[in-house]
Amino acid sequence: MSDFGLVKIMGEDSEVNMHVPVPPHREGGTSFPSPHEIPAGHHTKPSIDCAGEETRDLAYGLLRVLNDDDEAVGEWDPKLSADELRAALEHMVRIRAYDDRMMMMQRQGRLSFYMKCLGEEAVSVGAAMAMENRDIVVPSYRQQGLLFVRGRSMVDMISHCITNSNDNVKGRQMPVHYSWKEGNFVSISSPVGTQFPQAVGAAMAFAYRGEDSIACTWLGEGTSAQGDFHYGLNFASVYQAPCVLVVVNNQWAISTHRNLAHGGSSFAARGIPYNVASIRVDGQDLLAVYAAHKWATERARAGHGPTLLEMYTYRGDSHSSSDDPSIYRPGDGYENWPLGDPVDRLKAHLVKIGEWDDARHEALQAQCKDEIIAAYKEAETHGTLKDGPFPPVTTLFEDVYEDEPWHLLEQRGQVGI
Amino acid sequence: MAQMNIIQAVNSALHNMFERDETVVSFGEDAGFYGGVFRCTSGLQEKFGKHRSFDTPLAEGGIVGIAIGMGMNGLRPVAEIQFADYIFPGFDQITNELAKLRYRSGGEYSAPVTIRTPCGGGIKGGHYHSQSPEAYFTHTPGLKVVICSNPYDAKGLLISSIECNDPVIFFEPKRLYNGPFDGDHTAAMVKWDSHPKGEVPEEYYNIPLGKAEIVRAGKEVTILCYGTMVHVATAAAENSGIDAEVIDLRTLVPLDIDAIEDSVKKTGRCVIVHEAPRTSGFGAELMSQVQERCFWHLEAPIQRVTGWDTPYPHSLEWDYFPSQARITEAMRATMEE
């Protein structure tokens, strides 16, 4: 062996045999797979008390309700009223307006950081509409739609994001790490995946008290590689916890393509060996998202156990304001996603059934834009990112414990408060 | 009053709390039907039902994770980690999630979780059944850290831990489960029967967190210790003829700083003893506190007697485990000055 020189481990003619997956587009193909070739209305709807393993076809298939002609078809059509459909569309348009404005504020330096959910609006809107507000949600960081459907004030959301004196989490978290106990929306944490077993525990608490509320939680497909994903599935299965566990497969975990998150073909399929009912859902199809959540929620509420849902979607924009996806997924922009856009598709359906038109849509977009501009303005009356006021320094020492122990009181004294 | 060992005292605390508060639940690996490998949770499932005391999959990250979820949703979980050596797969859930939930949610959410776990050596357990990882948790703001040294305290402190709305890591020194241990492994096993702290009321009582106990009053030197070392240090004081004041800290966070300060200012000398390795051990924090508060009262440098900075050994356990002789030597060192 040479002394600290180049250590040669392979002969001249050796070939590397280790497999490392790369996103298909880097080898001349496209990163977009084709489960969408499964037509809308293809899948039958099992009874909510079926065994988890009986959902195998749904786990490997793709639940779709809206067909290519913008019609709602098949057993899974939730038969929402025109008013409910318009409410869903309005939530999604408002979220998009909020996200666009917030990213613009970030670019102008009036916000430190932001994460949009472009393309994933239906994932959270459909879920929230299928649940009751008393159901606890333990989200990841791209489910802002839950807050909109549950009616949180945009002023309060923005206040959190600019960490001003009106921030209910007292400036302790990065933007978009919302907490809203009044809306049963649990504080978001940055370590990924930890919320999965926590939601199972929250669901177990409902069951323990004999209540019929449920818990719902989300993580990304990249995070499904974490142990917490498997802890959550297994504990949910073992205790038949009344919960809905969601993998949002938006194809990308920052720059990591989903084919580095698992070696299989479906994330939903991971629920089958746990005997957890599992469904892969077209995440761009609001009706399919709603129908899947409605089924899973009713199943959990009736005591038939957990469901794993894979929301097959696309992260339409960057991971966050700190990320530039053009470096790692050139050509695979959102406009090329074969399953389309959730706003466009729901809008087209409403137009098709004669309950919506372009003029109303444009008016809605303009109205939402005005709302968010006004809300941002109002939020800044509680303090701006540049000048504050921010939560007072005393809050540094609060909430570490229920009551401050002596050592924190002493340290508080040392900073003069 | 009943005679109990620490296992029975922990069990009695759980029975009391299960009776008083229906939101208290207990779970862990082998902790349901079987009642735990040390039998601390025995009888709970039989008496209160398997929804209140249950077995879990072997996944500490999952155990702590569901404890947080239950805690944030109205229950008061007592999770058992079978050995403190196995707490690390749950470390992220404990330090990043459990400890910070109240803070990160602006006080909206919290989880009153108690994590019980047997710690420490003296049982020939080798490095995966002997560790004392308390310093990892004392270093994490948001956690309270408790360690008992006798049956009476075990019950009273565990009840306070369960009632505490902050998360508590509750260490049970397993060498003390069945009897006090003065460090002499060649002596016959002593049981708690004849020890005054083995007298434990069957009914509910609590011992407040954050309060140390002077287990031996003395004038010449203060010994700060906790867990198994309380008994080794007390024996060292008795057998050396040095009039040491032995303080059982009982709660490491928040620390009973008044008890420490009063004693060291009185004696002017301080020896700190723990089983865990020396570097960045909790003794380093104690030394800093004493130095900051009592410097002008000190007659000599503070001494530390700790485990060595090695993994916990198996065959050489008694060369690692802080002995009466080492404690006596440290006391003498403070008195030479």
PDB file of C-alpha atoms in Angstrom, chain B residues 53-283:
ATOM      1  CA  SER B  53     -51.181  -0.082  29.243  1.00  0.00           C
ATOM      2  CA  PHE B  54     -50.028  -1.647  26.024  1.00  0.00           C
ATOM      3  CA  ASP B  55     -47.169  -3.188  24.114  1.00  0.00           C
ATOM      4  CA  THR B  56     -45.579  -1.395  21.176  1.00  0.00           C
ATOM      5  CA  PRO B  57     -43.590  -2.339  18.121  1.00  0.00           C
ATOM      6  CA  LEU B  58     -39.847  -2.262  18.737  1.00  0.00           C
ATOM      7  CA  ALA B  59     -39.256   1.257  17.468  1.00  0.00           C
ATOM      8  CA  GLU B  60     -38.256   3.982  19.883  1.00  0.00           C
ATOM      9  CA  GLY B  61     -38.786   6.702  17.290  1.00  0.00           C
ATOM     10  CA  GLY B  62     -42.332   5.451  16.902  1.00  0.00           C
ATOM     11  CA  ILE B  63     -42.886   5.139  20.647  1.00  0.00           C
ATOM     12  CA  VAL B  64     -41.825   8.720  21.292  1.00  0.00           C
ATOM     13  CA  GLY B  65     -43.643   9.900  18.174  1.00  0.00           C
ATOM     14  CA  ILE B  66     -47.009   8.485  19.227  1.00  0.00           C
ATOM     15  CA  ALA B  67     -46.416   9.736  22.769  1.00  0.00           C
ATOM     16  CA  ILE B  68     -46.098  13.255  21.382  1.00  0.00           C
ATOM     17  CA  GLY B  69     -49.254  12.857  19.325  1.00  0.00           C
ATOM     18  CA  MET B  70     -51.215  11.501  22.266  1.00  0.00           C
ATOM     19  CA  GLY B  71     -49.818  14.192  24.514  1.00  0.00           C
ATOM     20  CA  MET B  72     -50.713  17.022  22.151  1.00  0.00           C
ATOM     21  CA  ASN B  73     -54.221  15.577  21.900  1.00  0.00           C
ATOM     22  CA  GLY B  74     -55.241  15.446  25.537  1.00  0.00           C
ATOM     23  CA  LEU B  75     -53.567  12.362  26.970  1.00  0.00           C
ATOM     24  CA  ARG B  76     -50.752  12.123  29.497  1.00  0.00           C
ATOM     25  CA  PRO B  77     -48.536   9.350  28.161  1.00  0.00           C
ATOM     26  CA  VAL B  78     -45.849   7.559  30.129  1.00  0.00           C
ATOM     27  CA  ALA B  79     -43.598   5.893  27.579  1.00  0.00           C
ATOM     28  CA  GLU B  80     -41.071   3.300  28.627  1.00  0.00           C
ATOM     29  CA  ILE B  81     -37.790   3.010  26.768  1.00  0.00           C
ATOM     30  CA  GLN B  82     -36.575  -0.409  27.803  1.00  0.00           C
ATOM     31  CA  PHE B  83     -33.002   0.687  28.458  1.00  0.00           C
ATOM     32  CA  ALA B  84     -31.618   4.222  28.326  1.00  0.00           C
ATOM     33  CA  ASP B  85     -29.025   2.795  25.932  1.00  0.00           C
ATOM     34  CA  TYR B  86     -31.892   2.338  23.423  1.00  0.00           C
ATOM     35  CA  ILE B  87     -33.237   5.853  23.617  1.00  0.00           C
ATOM     36  CA  PHE B  88     -31.163   7.101  20.684  1.00  0.00           C
ATOM     37  CA  PRO B  89     -33.458   5.982  17.828  1.00  0.00           C
ATOM     38  CA  GLY B  90     -35.990   8.275  19.512  1.00  0.00           C
ATOM     39  CA  PHE B  91     -33.507  11.114  19.904  1.00  0.00           C
ATOM     40  CA  ASP B  92     -34.838  13.274  17.069  1.00  0.00           C
ATOM     41  CA  GLN B  93     -38.411  12.901  18.291  1.00  0.00           C
ATOM     42  CA  ILE B  94     -37.288  13.813  21.839  1.00  0.00           C
ATOM     43  CA  THR B  95     -34.882  16.659  21.216  1.00  0.00           C
ATOM     44  CA  ASN B  96     -36.301  18.233  18.068  1.00  0.00           C
ATOM     45  CA  GLU B  97     -39.980  17.532  18.597  1.00  0.00           C
ATOM     46  CA  LEU B  98     -40.979  16.821  22.184  1.00  0.00           C
ATOM     47  CA  ALA B  99     -38.647  19.382  23.722  1.00  0.00           C
ATOM     48  CA  LYS B 100     -39.521  22.182  21.306  1.00  0.00           C
ATOM     49  CA  LEU B 101     -43.232  21.713  20.665  1.00  0.00           C
ATOM     50  CA  ARG B 102     -44.395  24.294  23.194  1.00  0.00           C
ATOM     51  CA  TYR B 103     -41.816  26.834  22.099  1.00  0.00           C
ATOM     52  CA  ARG B 104     -42.153  26.424  18.372  1.00  0.00           C
ATOM     53  CA  SER B 105     -45.944  26.698  18.503  1.00  0.00           C
ATOM     54  CA  GLY B 106     -45.812  29.884  20.538  1.00  0.00           C
ATOM     55  CA  GLY B 107     -47.270  28.031  23.503  1.00  0.00           C
ATOM     56  CA  GLU B 108     -50.247  26.685  21.533  1.00  0.00           C
ATOM     57  CA  TYR B 109     -49.258  23.027  21.690  1.00  0.00           C
ATOM     58  CA  SER B 110     -47.448  21.002  24.300  1.00  0.00           C
ATOM     59  CA  ALA B 111     -47.151  17.350  25.148  1.00  0.00           C
ATOM     60  CA  PRO B 112     -47.029  16.286  28.818  1.00  0.00           C
ATOM     61  CA  VAL B 113     -45.014  13.161  28.061  1.00  0.00           C
ATOM     62  CA  THR B 114     -42.974  11.276  30.635  1.00  0.00           C
ATOM     63  CA  ILE B 115     -40.299   8.982  29.277  1.00  0.00           C
ATOM     64  CA  ARG B 116     -39.235   6.400  31.835  1.00  0.00           C
ATOM     65  CA  THR B 117     -36.017   4.593  31.213  1.00  0.00           C
ATOM     66  CA  PRO B 118     -33.641   2.434  33.260  1.00  0.00           C
ATOM     67  CA  CYS B 119     -30.118   3.792  33.232  1.00  0.00           C
ATOM     68  CA  GLY B 120     -26.678   3.240  34.649  1.00  0.00           C
ATOM     69  CA  GLY B 121     -24.332   0.379  35.313  1.00  0.00           C
ATOM     70  CA  GLY B 122     -23.288  -1.967  38.052  1.00  0.00           C
ATOM     71  CA  ILE B 123     -25.135  -4.938  36.619  1.00  0.00           C
ATOM     72  CA  LYS B 124     -22.504  -6.336  34.271  1.00  0.00           C
ATOM     73  CA  GLY B 125     -24.561  -5.055  31.373  1.00  0.00           C
ATOM     74  CA  GLY B 126     -21.728  -4.019  29.114  1.00  0.00           C
ATOM     75  CA  HIS B 127     -21.938  -0.907  27.014  1.00  0.00           C
ATOM     76  CA  TYR B 128     -25.496  -1.383  25.751  1.00  0.00           C
ATOM     77  CA  HIS B 129     -27.173  -1.927  29.113  1.00  0.00           C
ATOM     78  CA  SER B 130     -25.216   0.427  31.355  1.00  0.00           C
ATOM     79  CA  GLN B 131     -25.103   3.916  29.928  1.00  0.00           C
ATOM     80  CA  SER B 132     -26.049   7.128  31.685  1.00  0.00           C
ATOM     81  CA  PRO B 133     -27.090   9.495  28.861  1.00  0.00           C
ATOM     82  CA  GLU B 134     -28.591  12.234  31.034  1.00  0.00           C
ATOM     83  CA  ALA B 135     -26.326  14.994  29.703  1.00  0.00           C
ATOM     84  CA  TYR B 136     -27.730  14.710  26.165  1.00  0.00           C
ATOM     85  CA  PHE B 137     -31.106  15.657  27.593  1.00  0.00           C
ATOM     86  CA  THR B 138     -30.023  18.240  30.176  1.00  0.00           C
ATOM     87  CA  HIS B 139     -28.436  20.026  27.219  1.00  0.00           C
ATOM     88  CA  THR B 140     -31.802  20.262  25.447  1.00  0.00           C
ATOM     89  CA  PRO B 141     -33.960  23.220  26.508  1.00  0.00           C
ATOM     90  CA  GLY B 142     -37.556  22.200  27.058  1.00  0.00           C
ATOM     91  CA  LEU B 143     -36.916  18.893  28.781  1.00  0.00           C
ATOM     92  CA  LYS B 144     -36.983  18.290  32.498  1.00  0.00           C
ATOM     93  CA  VAL B 145     -34.611  15.593  33.648  1.00  0.00           C
ATOM     94  CA  VAL B 146     -35.179  13.552  36.786  1.00  0.00           C
ATOM     95  CA  ILE B 147     -33.196  10.684  38.297  1.00  0.00           C
ATOM     96  CA  CYS B 148     -34.262   8.822  41.399  1.00  0.00           C
ATOM     97  CA  SER B 149     -32.102   7.058  43.967  1.00  0.00           C
ATOM     98  CA  ASN B 150     -34.546   5.221  46.237  1.00  0.00           C
ATOM     99  CA  PRO B 151     -38.095   3.820  46.306  1.00  0.00           C
ATOM    100  CA  TYR B 152     -39.715   6.663  48.220  1.00  0.00           C
ATOM    101  CA  ASP B 153     -38.325   9.283  45.847  1.00  0.00           C
ATOM    102  CA  ALA B 154     -38.983   7.140  42.789  1.00  0.00           C
ATOM    103  CA  LYS B 155     -42.688   7.136  43.485  1.00  0.00           C
ATOM    104  CA  GLY B 156     -43.018  10.760  44.527  1.00  0.00           C
ATOM    105  CA  LEU B 157     -40.864  12.055  41.687  1.00  0.00           C
ATOM    106  CA  LEU B 158     -42.543   9.896  39.068  1.00  0.00           C
ATOM    107  CA  ILE B 159     -45.953  11.165  40.122  1.00  0.00           C
ATOM    108  CA  SER B 160     -44.736  14.744  39.831  1.00  0.00           C
ATOM    109  CA  SER B 161     -43.206  13.940  36.447  1.00  0.00           C
ATOM    110  CA  ILE B 162     -46.477  12.527  35.140  1.00  0.00           C
ATOM    111  CA  GLU B 163     -48.377  15.520  36.497  1.00  0.00           C
ATOM    112  CA  CYS B 164     -45.887  17.941  34.961  1.00  0.00           C
ATOM    113  CA  ASN B 165     -47.147  19.652  31.814  1.00  0.00           C
ATOM    114  CA  ASP B 166     -43.614  19.752  30.427  1.00  0.00           C
ATOM    115  CA  PRO B 167     -41.926  16.658  29.036  1.00  0.00           C
ATOM    116  CA  VAL B 168     -39.820  14.769  31.559  1.00  0.00           C
ATOM    117  CA  ILE B 169     -37.062  12.242  31.017  1.00  0.00           C
ATOM    118  CA  PHE B 170     -37.263  10.056  34.109  1.00  0.00           C
ATOM    119  CA  PHE B 171     -34.185   7.930  34.745  1.00  0.00           C
ATOM    120  CA  GLU B 172     -34.373   4.861  36.951  1.00  0.00           C
ATOM    121  CA  PRO B 173     -30.910   3.579  37.951  1.00  0.00           C
ATOM    122  CA  LYS B 174     -31.396  -0.108  37.385  1.00  0.00           C
ATOM    123  CA  ARG B 175     -28.666  -1.168  39.812  1.00  0.00           C
ATOM    124  CA  LEU B 176     -30.858   0.323  42.551  1.00  0.00           C
ATOM    125  CA  TYR B 177     -34.111  -1.342  41.478  1.00  0.00           C
ATOM    126  CA  ASN B 178     -33.834  -4.109  44.066  1.00  0.00           C
ATOM    127  CA  GLY B 179     -31.640  -2.543  46.702  1.00  0.00           C
ATOM    128  CA  PRO B 180     -29.211   0.248  47.568  1.00  0.00           C
ATOM    129  CA  PHE B 181     -25.677  -0.263  46.274  1.00  0.00           C
ATOM    130  CA  ASP B 182     -22.646   1.262  47.937  1.00  0.00           C
ATOM    131  CA  GLY B 183     -20.217   0.317  45.192  1.00  0.00           C
ATOM    132  CA  ASP B 184     -18.833  -2.794  46.873  1.00  0.00           C
ATOM    133  CA  HIS B 185     -19.731  -5.471  44.370  1.00  0.00           C
ATOM    134  CA  THR B 186     -18.165  -8.185  46.486  1.00  0.00           C
ATOM    135  CA  ALA B 187     -20.536  -7.583  49.381  1.00  0.00           C
ATOM    136  CA  ALA B 188     -23.816  -9.449  49.727  1.00  0.00           C
ATOM    137  CA  MET B 189     -26.785  -7.949  47.910  1.00  0.00           C
ATOM    138  CA  VAL B 190     -28.703  -5.564  50.149  1.00  0.00           C
ATOM    139  CA  LYS B 191     -32.438  -5.113  49.713  1.00  0.00           C
ATOM    140  CA  TRP B 192     -34.581  -2.080  50.312  1.00  0.00           C
ATOM    141  CA  ASP B 193     -36.417  -3.830  53.220  1.00  0.00           C
ATOM    142  CA  SER B 194     -34.125  -2.484  55.862  1.00  0.00           C
ATOM    143  CA  HIS B 195     -33.650   0.953  54.326  1.00  0.00           C
ATOM    144  CA  PRO B 196     -35.784   3.845  55.589  1.00  0.00           C
ATOM    145  CA  LYS B 197     -36.408   4.960  51.987  1.00  0.00           C
ATOM    146  CA  GLY B 198     -37.867   1.548  51.286  1.00  0.00           C
ATOM    147  CA  GLU B 199     -40.915   2.577  53.266  1.00  0.00           C
ATOM    148  CA  VAL B 200     -43.366   3.810  50.696  1.00  0.00           C
ATOM    149  CA  PRO B 201     -47.017   4.783  51.192  1.00  0.00           C
ATOM    150  CA  GLU B 202     -49.455   2.854  49.011  1.00  0.00           C
ATOM    151  CA  GLU B 203     -51.446   6.002  48.474  1.00  0.00           C
ATOM    152  CA  TYR B 204     -50.715   9.029  46.305  1.00  0.00           C
ATOM    153  CA  TYR B 205     -48.070  11.570  47.274  1.00  0.00           C
ATOM    154  CA  ASN B 206     -45.618  13.611  45.301  1.00  0.00           C
ATOM    155  CA  ILE B 207     -42.171  15.081  45.626  1.00  0.00           C
ATOM    156  CA  PRO B 208     -41.782  18.377  43.787  1.00  0.00           C
ATOM    157  CA  LEU B 209     -39.393  18.484  40.849  1.00  0.00           C
ATOM    158  CA  GLY B 210     -36.448  20.818  41.230  1.00  0.00           C
ATOM    159  CA  LYS B 211     -35.781  19.969  44.883  1.00  0.00           C
ATOM    160  CA  ALA B 212     -32.583  18.234  45.973  1.00  0.00           C
ATOM    161  CA  GLU B 213     -32.248  16.331  49.220  1.00  0.00           C
ATOM    162  CA  ILE B 214     -29.426  16.419  51.725  1.00  0.00           C
ATOM    163  CA  VAL B 215     -29.052  12.710  52.391  1.00  0.00           C
ATOM    164  CA  ARG B 216     -26.167  13.147  54.801  1.00  0.00           C
ATOM    165  CA  ALA B 217     -25.461  16.392  56.591  1.00  0.00           C
ATOM    166  CA  GLY B 218     -21.819  17.334  56.981  1.00  0.00           C
ATOM    167  CA  LYS B 219     -19.465  20.248  57.415  1.00  0.00           C
ATOM    168  CA  GLU B 220     -16.193  19.450  55.669  1.00  0.00           C
ATOM    169  CA  VAL B 221     -17.005  18.887  51.997  1.00  0.00           C
ATOM    170  CA  THR B 222     -20.080  18.863  49.757  1.00  0.00           C
ATOM    171  CA  ILE B 223     -20.659  15.889  47.467  1.00  0.00           C
ATOM    172  CA  LEU B 224     -23.050  16.546  44.584  1.00  0.00           C
ATOM    173  CA  CYS B 225     -24.409  13.356  43.092  1.00  0.00           C
ATOM    174  CA  TYR B 226     -27.489  11.542  41.833  1.00  0.00           C
ATOM    175  CA  GLY B 227     -28.749   8.057  41.094  1.00  0.00           C
ATOM    176  CA  THR B 228     -26.608   5.114  42.179  1.00  0.00           C
ATOM    177  CA  MET B 229     -23.741   7.412  43.136  1.00  0.00           C
ATOM    178  CA  VAL B 230     -25.781   8.784  46.040  1.00  0.00           C
ATOM    179  CA  HIS B 231     -25.253   5.499  47.847  1.00  0.00           C
ATOM    180  CA  VAL B 232     -21.611   5.119  46.884  1.00  0.00           C
ATOM    181  CA  ALA B 233     -20.848   8.675  47.986  1.00  0.00           C
ATOM    182  CA  THR B 234     -22.715   8.291  51.270  1.00  0.00           C
ATOM    183  CA  ALA B 235     -20.790   5.107  52.020  1.00  0.00           C
ATOM    184  CA  ALA B 236     -17.538   6.853  51.138  1.00  0.00           C
ATOM    185  CA  ALA B 237     -18.370   9.587  53.629  1.00  0.00           C
ATOM    186  CA  GLU B 238     -19.268   7.103  56.357  1.00  0.00           C
ATOM    187  CA  ASN B 239     -16.268   4.859  55.802  1.00  0.00           C
ATOM    188  CA  SER B 240     -13.646   7.585  55.363  1.00  0.00           C
ATOM    189  CA  GLY B 241     -14.444   9.474  58.519  1.00  0.00           C
ATOM    190  CA  ILE B 242     -14.702  12.665  56.474  1.00  0.00           C
ATOM    191  CA  ASP B 243     -17.689  14.746  57.528  1.00  0.00           C
ATOM    192  CA  ALA B 244     -19.128  15.137  54.036  1.00  0.00           C
ATOM    193  CA  GLU B 245     -22.489  16.597  53.144  1.00  0.00           C
ATOM    194  CA  VAL B 246     -24.045  14.416  50.454  1.00  0.00           C
ATOM    195  CA  ILE B 247     -26.637  16.032  48.222  1.00  0.00           C
ATOM    196  CA  ASP B 248     -28.895  13.911  46.045  1.00  0.00           C
ATOM    197  CA  LEU B 249     -29.843  16.298  43.246  1.00  0.00           C
ATOM    198  CA  ARG B 250     -32.908  14.224  42.196  1.00  0.00           C
ATOM    199  CA  THR B 251     -33.809  16.700  39.441  1.00  0.00           C
ATOM    200  CA  LEU B 252     -31.027  17.772  37.071  1.00  0.00           C
ATOM    201  CA  VAL B 253     -33.209  20.240  35.139  1.00  0.00           C
ATOM    202  CA  PRO B 254     -34.317  22.427  36.743  1.00  0.00           C
ATOM    203  CA  LEU B 255     -31.501  22.184  39.242  1.00  0.00           C
ATOM    204  CA  ASP B 256     -31.940  22.990  42.941  1.00  0.00           C
ATOM    205  CA  ILE B 257     -29.269  25.648  42.843  1.00  0.00           C
ATOM    206  CA  ASP B 258     -30.070  26.990  46.333  1.00  0.00           C
ATOM    207  CA  ALA B 259     -29.331  23.662  47.980  1.00  0.00           C
ATOM    208  CA  ILE B 260     -26.017  23.458  46.126  1.00  0.00           C
ATOM    209  CA  GLU B 261     -25.017  27.013  46.878  1.00  0.00           C
ATOM    210  CA  ASP B 262     -25.950  26.839  50.561  1.00  0.00           C
ATOM    211  CA  SER B 263     -23.975  23.669  51.098  1.00  0.00           C
ATOM    212  CA  VAL B 264     -20.831  24.614  49.194  1.00  0.00           C
ATOM    213  CA  LYS B 265     -20.711  28.032  50.835  1.00  0.00           C
ATOM    214  CA  LYS B 266     -20.896  26.250  54.177  1.00  0.00           C
ATOM    215  CA  THR B 267     -18.267  23.576  53.507  1.00  0.00           C
ATOM    216  CA  GLY B 268     -16.022  25.473  51.076  1.00  0.00           C
ATOM    217  CA  ARG B 269     -15.237  22.243  49.268  1.00  0.00           C
ATOM    218  CA  CYS B 270     -17.008  20.344  46.533  1.00  0.00           C
ATOM    219  CA  VAL B 271     -16.774  16.926  44.929  1.00  0.00           C
ATOM    220  CA  ILE B 272     -19.039  16.015  42.007  1.00  0.00           C
ATOM    221  CA  VAL B 273     -19.783  12.389  41.242  1.00  0.00           C
ATOM    222  CA  HIS B 274     -21.518  10.723  38.318  1.00  0.00           C
ATOM    223  CA  GLU B 275     -21.311   7.469  36.402  1.00  0.00           C
ATOM    224  CA  ALA B 276     -21.428   9.009  32.946  1.00  0.00           C
ATOM    225  CA  PRO B 277     -18.194   9.834  31.094  1.00  0.00           C
ATOM    226  CA  ARG B 278     -16.381  12.947  32.191  1.00  0.00           C
ATOM    227  CA  THR B 279     -16.146  15.065  29.044  1.00  0.00           C
ATOM    228  CA  SER B 280     -19.253  17.237  28.710  1.00  0.00           C
ATOM    229  CA  GLY B 281     -20.912  15.219  31.449  1.00  0.00           C
ATOM    230  CA  PHE B 282     -23.443  16.858  33.738  1.00  0.00           C
ATOM    231  CA  GLY B 283     -20.620  17.317  36.253  1.00  0.00           C
TER     232      GLY B 283
END
